[in-house]
Coordinates of C-alpha atoms in Angstrom, one line a residue:
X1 CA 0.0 0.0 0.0
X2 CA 1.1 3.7 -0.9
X3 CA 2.0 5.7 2.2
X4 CA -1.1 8.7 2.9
X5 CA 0.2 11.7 0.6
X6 CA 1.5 14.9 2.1
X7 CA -1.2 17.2 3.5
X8 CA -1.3 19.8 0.9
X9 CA -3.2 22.1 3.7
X10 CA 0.0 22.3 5.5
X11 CA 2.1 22.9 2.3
X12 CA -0.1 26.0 1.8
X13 CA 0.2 27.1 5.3
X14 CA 3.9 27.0 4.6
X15 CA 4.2 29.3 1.8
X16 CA 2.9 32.2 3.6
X17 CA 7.0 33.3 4.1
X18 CA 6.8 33.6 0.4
X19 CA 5.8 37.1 -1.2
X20 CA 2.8 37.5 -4.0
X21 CA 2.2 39.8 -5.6
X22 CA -0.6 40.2 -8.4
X23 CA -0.7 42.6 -11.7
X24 CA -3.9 42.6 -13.4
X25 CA -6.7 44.2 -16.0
X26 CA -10.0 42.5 -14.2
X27 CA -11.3 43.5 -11.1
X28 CA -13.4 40.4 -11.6
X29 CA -10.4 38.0 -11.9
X30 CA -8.6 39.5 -9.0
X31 CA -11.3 39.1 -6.8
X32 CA -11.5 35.3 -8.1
X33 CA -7.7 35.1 -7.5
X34 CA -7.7 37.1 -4.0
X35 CA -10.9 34.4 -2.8
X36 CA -8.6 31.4 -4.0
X37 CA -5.6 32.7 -1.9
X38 CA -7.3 33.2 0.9
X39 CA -8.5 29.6 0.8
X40 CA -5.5 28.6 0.8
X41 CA -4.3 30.6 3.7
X42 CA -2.4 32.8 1.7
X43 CA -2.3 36.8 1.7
X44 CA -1.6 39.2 -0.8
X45 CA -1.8 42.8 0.9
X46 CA -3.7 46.3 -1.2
X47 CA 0.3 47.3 -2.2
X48 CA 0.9 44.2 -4.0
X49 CA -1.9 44.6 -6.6
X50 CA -1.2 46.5 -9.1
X51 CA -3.3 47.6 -12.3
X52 CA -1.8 47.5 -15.7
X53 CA -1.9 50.6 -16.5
X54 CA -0.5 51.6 -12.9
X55 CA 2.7 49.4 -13.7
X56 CA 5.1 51.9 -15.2
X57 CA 5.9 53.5 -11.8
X58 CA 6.0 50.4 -9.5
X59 CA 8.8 48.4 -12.0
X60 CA 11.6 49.6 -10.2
X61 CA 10.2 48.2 -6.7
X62 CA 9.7 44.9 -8.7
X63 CA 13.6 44.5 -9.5
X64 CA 14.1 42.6 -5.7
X65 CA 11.2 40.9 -6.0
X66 CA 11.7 37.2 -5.5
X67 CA 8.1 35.9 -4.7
X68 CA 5.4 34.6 -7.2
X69 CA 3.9 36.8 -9.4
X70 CA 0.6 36.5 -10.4
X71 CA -0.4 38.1 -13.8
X72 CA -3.9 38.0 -14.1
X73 CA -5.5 39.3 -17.4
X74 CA -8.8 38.2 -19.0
X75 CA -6.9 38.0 -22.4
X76 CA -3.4 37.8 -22.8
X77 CA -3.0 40.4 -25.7
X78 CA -0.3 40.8 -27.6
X79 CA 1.1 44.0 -25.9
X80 CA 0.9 41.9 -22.5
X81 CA 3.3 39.2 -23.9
X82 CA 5.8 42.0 -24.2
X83 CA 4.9 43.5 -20.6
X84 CA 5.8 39.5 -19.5
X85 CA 9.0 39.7 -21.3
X86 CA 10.1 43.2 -19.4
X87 CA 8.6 41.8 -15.5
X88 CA 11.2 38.7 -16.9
X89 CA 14.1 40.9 -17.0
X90 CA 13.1 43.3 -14.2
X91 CA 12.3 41.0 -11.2
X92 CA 14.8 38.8 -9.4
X93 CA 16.1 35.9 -11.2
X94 CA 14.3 33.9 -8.0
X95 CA 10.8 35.1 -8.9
X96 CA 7.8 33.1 -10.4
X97 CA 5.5 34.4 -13.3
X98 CA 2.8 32.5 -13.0
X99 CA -0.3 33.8 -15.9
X100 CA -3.9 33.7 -15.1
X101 CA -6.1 33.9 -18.3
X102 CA -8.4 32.6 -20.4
X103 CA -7.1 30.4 -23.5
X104 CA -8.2 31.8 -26.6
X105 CA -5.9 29.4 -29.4
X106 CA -3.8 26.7 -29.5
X107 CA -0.9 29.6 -29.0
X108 CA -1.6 31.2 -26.0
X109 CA 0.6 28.9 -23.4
X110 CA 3.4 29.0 -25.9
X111 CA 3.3 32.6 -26.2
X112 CA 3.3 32.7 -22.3
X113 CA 6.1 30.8 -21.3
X114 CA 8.5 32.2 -24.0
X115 CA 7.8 35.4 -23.0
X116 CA 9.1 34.5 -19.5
X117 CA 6.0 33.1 -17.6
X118 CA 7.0 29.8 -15.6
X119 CA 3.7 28.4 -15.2
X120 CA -0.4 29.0 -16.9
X121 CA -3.4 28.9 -15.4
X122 CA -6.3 28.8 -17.4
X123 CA -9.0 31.1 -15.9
X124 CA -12.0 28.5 -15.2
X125 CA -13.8 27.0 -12.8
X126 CA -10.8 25.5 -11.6
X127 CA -8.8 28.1 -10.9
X128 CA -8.6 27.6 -7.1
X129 CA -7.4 23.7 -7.5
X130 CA -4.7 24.5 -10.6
X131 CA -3.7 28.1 -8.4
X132 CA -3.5 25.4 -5.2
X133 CA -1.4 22.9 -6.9
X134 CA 0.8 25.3 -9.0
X135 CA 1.7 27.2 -5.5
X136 CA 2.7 24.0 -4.3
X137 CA 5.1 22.7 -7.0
X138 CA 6.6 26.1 -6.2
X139 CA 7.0 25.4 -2.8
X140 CA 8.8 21.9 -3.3
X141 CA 10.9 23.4 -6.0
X142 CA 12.1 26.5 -3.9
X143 CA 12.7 24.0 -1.1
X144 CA 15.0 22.0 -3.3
X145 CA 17.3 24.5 -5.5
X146 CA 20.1 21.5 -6.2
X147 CA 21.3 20.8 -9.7
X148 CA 18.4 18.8 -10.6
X149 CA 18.7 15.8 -13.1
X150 CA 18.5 16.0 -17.0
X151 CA 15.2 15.1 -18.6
X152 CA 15.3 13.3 -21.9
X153 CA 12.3 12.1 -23.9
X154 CA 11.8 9.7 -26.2
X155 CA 9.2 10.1 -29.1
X156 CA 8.4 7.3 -31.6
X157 CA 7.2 8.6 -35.0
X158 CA 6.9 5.1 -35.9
X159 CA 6.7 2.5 -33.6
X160 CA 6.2 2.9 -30.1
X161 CA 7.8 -0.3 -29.7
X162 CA 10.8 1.0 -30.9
X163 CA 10.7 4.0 -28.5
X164 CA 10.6 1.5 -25.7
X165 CA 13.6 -0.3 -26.9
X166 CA 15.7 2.7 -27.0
X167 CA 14.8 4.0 -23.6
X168 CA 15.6 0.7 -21.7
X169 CA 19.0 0.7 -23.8
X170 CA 19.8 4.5 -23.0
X171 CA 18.5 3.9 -19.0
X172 CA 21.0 0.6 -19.1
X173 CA 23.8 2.8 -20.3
X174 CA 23.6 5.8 -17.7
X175 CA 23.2 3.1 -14.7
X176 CA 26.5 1.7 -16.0
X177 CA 28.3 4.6 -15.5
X178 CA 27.2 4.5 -11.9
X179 CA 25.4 7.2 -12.8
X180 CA 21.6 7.2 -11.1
X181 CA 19.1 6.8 -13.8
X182 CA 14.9 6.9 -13.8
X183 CA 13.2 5.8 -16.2
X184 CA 9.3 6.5 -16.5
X185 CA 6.8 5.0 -18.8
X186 CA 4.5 6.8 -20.1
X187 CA 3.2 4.8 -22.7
X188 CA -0.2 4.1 -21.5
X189 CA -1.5 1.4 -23.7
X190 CA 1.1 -1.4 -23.3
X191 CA 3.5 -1.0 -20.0
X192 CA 6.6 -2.9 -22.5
X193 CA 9.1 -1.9 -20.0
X194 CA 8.5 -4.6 -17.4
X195 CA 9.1 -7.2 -20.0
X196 CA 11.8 -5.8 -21.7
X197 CA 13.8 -5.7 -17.9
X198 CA 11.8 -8.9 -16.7
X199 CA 10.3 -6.9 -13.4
X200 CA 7.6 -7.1 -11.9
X201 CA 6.8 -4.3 -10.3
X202 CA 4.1 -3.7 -7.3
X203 CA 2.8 -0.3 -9.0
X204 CA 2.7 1.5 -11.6
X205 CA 2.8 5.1 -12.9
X206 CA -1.1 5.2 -12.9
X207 CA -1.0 5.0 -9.2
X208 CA 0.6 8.5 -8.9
X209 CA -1.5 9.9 -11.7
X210 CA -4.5 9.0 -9.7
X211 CA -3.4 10.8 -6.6
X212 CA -5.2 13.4 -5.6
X213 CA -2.6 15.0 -2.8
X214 CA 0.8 16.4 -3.5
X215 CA 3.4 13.7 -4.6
X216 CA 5.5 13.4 -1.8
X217 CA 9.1 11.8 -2.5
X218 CA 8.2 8.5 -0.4
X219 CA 5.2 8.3 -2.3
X220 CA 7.2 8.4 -5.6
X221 CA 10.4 6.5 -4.4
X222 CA 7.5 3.4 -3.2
X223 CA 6.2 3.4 -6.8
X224 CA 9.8 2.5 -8.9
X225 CA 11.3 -0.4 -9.0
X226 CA 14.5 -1.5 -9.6
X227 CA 16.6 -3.4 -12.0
X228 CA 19.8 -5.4 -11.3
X229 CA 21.4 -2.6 -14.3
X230 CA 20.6 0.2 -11.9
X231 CA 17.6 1.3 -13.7
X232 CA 15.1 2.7 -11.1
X233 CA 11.7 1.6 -13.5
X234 CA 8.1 3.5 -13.2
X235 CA 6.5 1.5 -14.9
X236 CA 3.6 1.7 -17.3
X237 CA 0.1 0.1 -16.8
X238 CA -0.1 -3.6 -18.4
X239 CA -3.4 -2.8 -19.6
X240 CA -5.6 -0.7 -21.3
X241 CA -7.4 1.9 -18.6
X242 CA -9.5 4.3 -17.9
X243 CA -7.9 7.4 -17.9
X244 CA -10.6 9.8 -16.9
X245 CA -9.5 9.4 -13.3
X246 CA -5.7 10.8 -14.4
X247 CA -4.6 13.8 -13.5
X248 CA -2.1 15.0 -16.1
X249 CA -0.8 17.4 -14.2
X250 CA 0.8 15.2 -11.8
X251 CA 3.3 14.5 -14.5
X252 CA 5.0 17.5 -13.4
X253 CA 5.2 16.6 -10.3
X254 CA 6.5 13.3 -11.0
X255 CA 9.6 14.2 -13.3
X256 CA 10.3 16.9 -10.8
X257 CA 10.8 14.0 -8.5
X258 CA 13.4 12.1 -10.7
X259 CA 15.1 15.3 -11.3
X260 CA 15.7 15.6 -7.5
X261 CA 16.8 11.7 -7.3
X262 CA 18.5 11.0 -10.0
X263 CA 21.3 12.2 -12.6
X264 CA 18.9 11.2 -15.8
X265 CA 15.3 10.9 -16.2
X266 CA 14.5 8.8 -18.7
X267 CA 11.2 9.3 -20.5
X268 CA 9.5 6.4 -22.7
X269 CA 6.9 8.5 -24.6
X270 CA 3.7 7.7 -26.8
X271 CA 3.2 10.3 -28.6
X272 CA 2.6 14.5 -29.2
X273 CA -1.4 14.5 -28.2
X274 CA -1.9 13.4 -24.6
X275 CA -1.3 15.5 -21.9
X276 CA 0.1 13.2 -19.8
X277 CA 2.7 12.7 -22.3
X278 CA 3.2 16.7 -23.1
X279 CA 3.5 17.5 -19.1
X280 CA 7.2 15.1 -19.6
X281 CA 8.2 16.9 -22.8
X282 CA 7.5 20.4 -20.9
X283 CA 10.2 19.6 -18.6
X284 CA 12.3 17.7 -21.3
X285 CA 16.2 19.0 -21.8
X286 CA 16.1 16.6 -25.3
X287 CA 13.6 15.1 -27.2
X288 CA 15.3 12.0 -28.9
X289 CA 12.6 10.9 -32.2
X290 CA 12.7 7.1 -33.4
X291 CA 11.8 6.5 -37.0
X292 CA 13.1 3.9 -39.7
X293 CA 14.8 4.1 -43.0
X294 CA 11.7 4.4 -45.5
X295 CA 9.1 7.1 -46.7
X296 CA 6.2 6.2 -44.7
X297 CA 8.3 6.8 -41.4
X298 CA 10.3 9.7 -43.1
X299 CA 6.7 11.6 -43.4
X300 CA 5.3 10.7 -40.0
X301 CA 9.1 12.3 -38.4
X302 CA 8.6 15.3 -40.6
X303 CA 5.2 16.0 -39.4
X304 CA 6.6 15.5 -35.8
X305 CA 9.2 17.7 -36.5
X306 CA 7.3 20.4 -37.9
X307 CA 5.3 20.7 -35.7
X308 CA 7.5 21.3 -32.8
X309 CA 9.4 23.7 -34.6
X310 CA 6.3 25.5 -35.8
X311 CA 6.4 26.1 -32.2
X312 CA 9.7 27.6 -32.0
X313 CA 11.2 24.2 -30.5
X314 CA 15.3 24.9 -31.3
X315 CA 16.3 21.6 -33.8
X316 CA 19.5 21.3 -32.1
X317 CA 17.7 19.6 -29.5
X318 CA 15.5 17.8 -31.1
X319 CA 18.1 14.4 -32.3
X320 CA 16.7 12.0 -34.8
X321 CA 17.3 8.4 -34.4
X322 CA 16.7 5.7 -37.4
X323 CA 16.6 2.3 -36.4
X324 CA 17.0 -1.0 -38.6
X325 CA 19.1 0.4 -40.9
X326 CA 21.7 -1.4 -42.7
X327 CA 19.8 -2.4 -45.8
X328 CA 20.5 -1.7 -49.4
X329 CA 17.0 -0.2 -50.3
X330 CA 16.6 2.4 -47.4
X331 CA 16.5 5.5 -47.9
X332 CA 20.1 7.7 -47.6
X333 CA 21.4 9.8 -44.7
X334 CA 21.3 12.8 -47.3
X335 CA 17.9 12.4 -47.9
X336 CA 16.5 12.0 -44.5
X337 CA 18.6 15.4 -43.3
X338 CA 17.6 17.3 -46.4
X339 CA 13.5 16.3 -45.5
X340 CA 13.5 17.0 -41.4
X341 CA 16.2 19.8 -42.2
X342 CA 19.2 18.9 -39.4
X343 CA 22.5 18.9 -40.0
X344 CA 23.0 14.7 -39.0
X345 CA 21.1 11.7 -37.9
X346 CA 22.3 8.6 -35.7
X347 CA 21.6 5.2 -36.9
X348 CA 21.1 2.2 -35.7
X349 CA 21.7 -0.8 -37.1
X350 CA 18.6 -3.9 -37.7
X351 CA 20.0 -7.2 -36.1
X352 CA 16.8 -9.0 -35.4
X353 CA 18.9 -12.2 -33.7
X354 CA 19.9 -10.1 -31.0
X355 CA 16.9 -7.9 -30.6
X356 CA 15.0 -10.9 -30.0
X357 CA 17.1 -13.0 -27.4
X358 CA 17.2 -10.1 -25.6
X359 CA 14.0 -9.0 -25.9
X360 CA 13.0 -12.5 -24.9
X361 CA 15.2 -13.1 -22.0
X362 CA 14.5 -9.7 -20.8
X363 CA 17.8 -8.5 -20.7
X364 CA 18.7 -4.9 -22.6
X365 CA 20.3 -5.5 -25.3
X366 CA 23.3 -3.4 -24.2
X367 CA 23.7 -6.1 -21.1
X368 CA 22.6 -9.1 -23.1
X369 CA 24.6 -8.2 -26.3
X370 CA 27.2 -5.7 -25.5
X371 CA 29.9 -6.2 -28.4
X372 CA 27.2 -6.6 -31.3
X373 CA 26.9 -3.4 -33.4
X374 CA 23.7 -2.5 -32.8
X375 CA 24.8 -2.2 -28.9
X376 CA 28.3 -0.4 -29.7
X377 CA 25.7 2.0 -31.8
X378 CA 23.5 2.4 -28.9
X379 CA 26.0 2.8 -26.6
X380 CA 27.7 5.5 -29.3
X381 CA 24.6 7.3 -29.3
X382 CA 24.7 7.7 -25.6
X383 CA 27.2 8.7 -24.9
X384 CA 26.7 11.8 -27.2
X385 CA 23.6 12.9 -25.1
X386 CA 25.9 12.3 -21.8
X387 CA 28.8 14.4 -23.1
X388 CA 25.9 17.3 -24.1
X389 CA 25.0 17.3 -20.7
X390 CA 28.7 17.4 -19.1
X391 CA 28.9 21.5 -19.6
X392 CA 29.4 23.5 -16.9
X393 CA 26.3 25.0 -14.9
X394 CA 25.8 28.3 -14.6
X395 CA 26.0 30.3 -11.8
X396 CA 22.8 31.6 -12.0
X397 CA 19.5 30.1 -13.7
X398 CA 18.4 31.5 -16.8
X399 CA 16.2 34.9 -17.2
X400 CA 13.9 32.5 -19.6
X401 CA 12.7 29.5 -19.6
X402 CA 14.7 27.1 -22.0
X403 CA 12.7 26.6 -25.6
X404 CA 12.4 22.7 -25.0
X405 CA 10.7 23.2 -22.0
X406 CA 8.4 25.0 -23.4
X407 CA 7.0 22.3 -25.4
X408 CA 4.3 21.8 -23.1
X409 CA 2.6 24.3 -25.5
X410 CA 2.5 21.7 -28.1
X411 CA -0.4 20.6 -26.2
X412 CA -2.6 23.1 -27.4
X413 CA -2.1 22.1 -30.9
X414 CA -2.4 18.5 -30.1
X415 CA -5.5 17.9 -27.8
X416 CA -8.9 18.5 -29.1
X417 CA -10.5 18.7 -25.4
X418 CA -8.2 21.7 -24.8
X419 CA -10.7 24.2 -22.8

């Protein structure tokens, strides 16, 4: 059984030593915002509310702020975005933007966070719940500054199958580099994993999407699993589910977790329309895409890649990967770079015989098979995402959030029951 989760009551309670303060157009949504603080204990005095148009003066008593700032706006207009991008630069590198409006297109997130805002809140009739969880991510995050882990996501425009094969390979290769290494499934439709690393594992990752109290890091750390590679497994559900219960958001919370435990997270991924799966690529550093050597999986990757560049998603960390290659008839390395327009691609070669004893043994094939060339190609691959991640850290976090992470924007473009 899953330990009770934290009492988010007493999270809220807790934040009070943490300044808010809210800039706004609506005297209607402030009121809604001001009714939601207070219900969660919270206080934001007359001083700290501050009208648009009343902004101007107040910016220079803004450039020490360090607390969570609430920009609440019934429409987030064009001019706004560029009022975001100044409070970005203005306040203290420590302080939270956290937008409070309506969603009027599959844009509007996107626009948000690359304009500096850290988290959105659409302005419904959950406001108070999404407000009440968002101030608590905050809270665990503030209470844990360390270099957190690296997130890396792995999209199949082909197979999901072949996805899976690549994380278990990649999470094998980190653990043997003593390095500590996650790896969560969120494919939702098959849970592969714990046959491809022969586990059986007590719970799985639909346990903590079901939750409806803060994660807590027991909670989390009772849910993985752990193979005799290192690999620390979340694994997926081994059948299909009803996913009305899940709470996407939680997804967040989860790969904040990792982060915090581990040097690598991980991230088997379905695909670019659930939210579950577009929480992971929000927080992703790189987004590694599967495909194989011919035209039908050459046009599915280009549609993938369009569209996450179509939302300004830099291609340099985007890496293509093309699996079973090796035959005569596939299609070049020319023209795969020339269609999804990077500068290389990494393949991997087929080699069914050793894909399949270890697949059946349930072994990955890096352990199982380590001096065949499909390994030495995994392994090759590997280590390229390790050494990206081997630069030094700055001193000081970022004025922006990075362009991967804001990915989570692809959601809008992806899920029809956006609201």
């Amino acid at each position: 059984m899953f330990l009770a989760a934290g009492s988010a009551k007493t999270l809220f309670m807790k934040v009070n030593a943490m300044d808010i303060w809210i800039i706004t157009d609506s005297d209607r949504l402030v009121k809604v915002v001001h009714d939601s603080l207070q219900d969660l204990g919270l206080e934001c005095p007359a001083s700290h509310t501050t009208r648009i148009e009343s902004l101007d003066p107040q910016l220079k008593s803004l450039t020490a702020f360090d607390g969570i700032l609430l920009f609440a706006v019934d429409q987030l207009e064009t001019e706004y975005l560029e009022l975001l991008k100044r409070l970005r630069t203005t306040t203290h590198d420590d302080a939270t933007i956290v937008v409070v409006s309506k969603i009027d297109n599959h844009g509007t997130v996107l626009n948000a966070i690359r304009s500096g805002a850290s988290d959105f809140i659409a302005a419904n009739d959950n406001v108070n719940e999404e407000l009440a969880n968002s101030i608590t991510r905050l809270k665990l995050q503030r209470k844990h500054r360390e270099i957190r882990g690296r997130v890396i996501s792995i999209l199949p425009c082909y197979s999901a199958r072949d996805a899976s094969l690549l994380s278990v390979n990649l999470a094998a290769i980190v653990a043997k580099q003593s390095r500590s290494c996650a790896l969560l499934d969120l494919q939702m439709r098959d849970g592969d994993l714990t046959m491809l690393l022969q586990l059986s594992p007590r719970h799985t990752i639909i346990d903590l999407l079901k939750q409806q109290g803060t994660i807590d890091q027991a909670l989390f750390e009772q849910a993985l699993t752990t193979h005799d590679s290192g690999i620390r497994l979340l694994a997926g559900p081994n059948t299909f589910i009803d996913m009305r219960s899940v709470r996407p958001q939680v997804c967040h919370q989860i790969i904040g977790l990792a982060q915090r435990l581990h040097d690598f997270v991980i991230v088997n991924s379905e695909d670019l329309q659930h939210a579950e799966q577009l929480r992971a690529f929000a927080d992703s550093d790189d987004i590694v895409m599967t495909m194989r050597p011919d035209v039908v999986s050459l046009r599915r990757a280009k549609q993938h890649m369009d569209l996450m560049t179509q939302n300004r998603l830099p291609r340099e960390n985007i890496h293509v990967v093309v699996l079973g290659s090796g035959h005569s008839t596939e299609l070049a390395t020319s023209s795969i770079t020339k269609v999804l327009q990077v500068t290389d691609i990494h393949r991997i070669p087929d080699d069914p015989v050793s894909t399949l004893r270890a697949v059946n043994v349930g072994n990955p094939l890096v352990c199982e098979c380590p001096n065949t060339k499909i390994s030495q190609a995994i392994a090759g691959f590997a280590e390229t995402l390790i050494r990206r991640h081997e630069a030094p850290v700055p001193q000081k976090p970022p004025k922006r959030p990075s362009s991967v992470k804001a990915a989570l924007s692809v959601a809008m473009n992806s899920l029809s029951f956006a609201k």
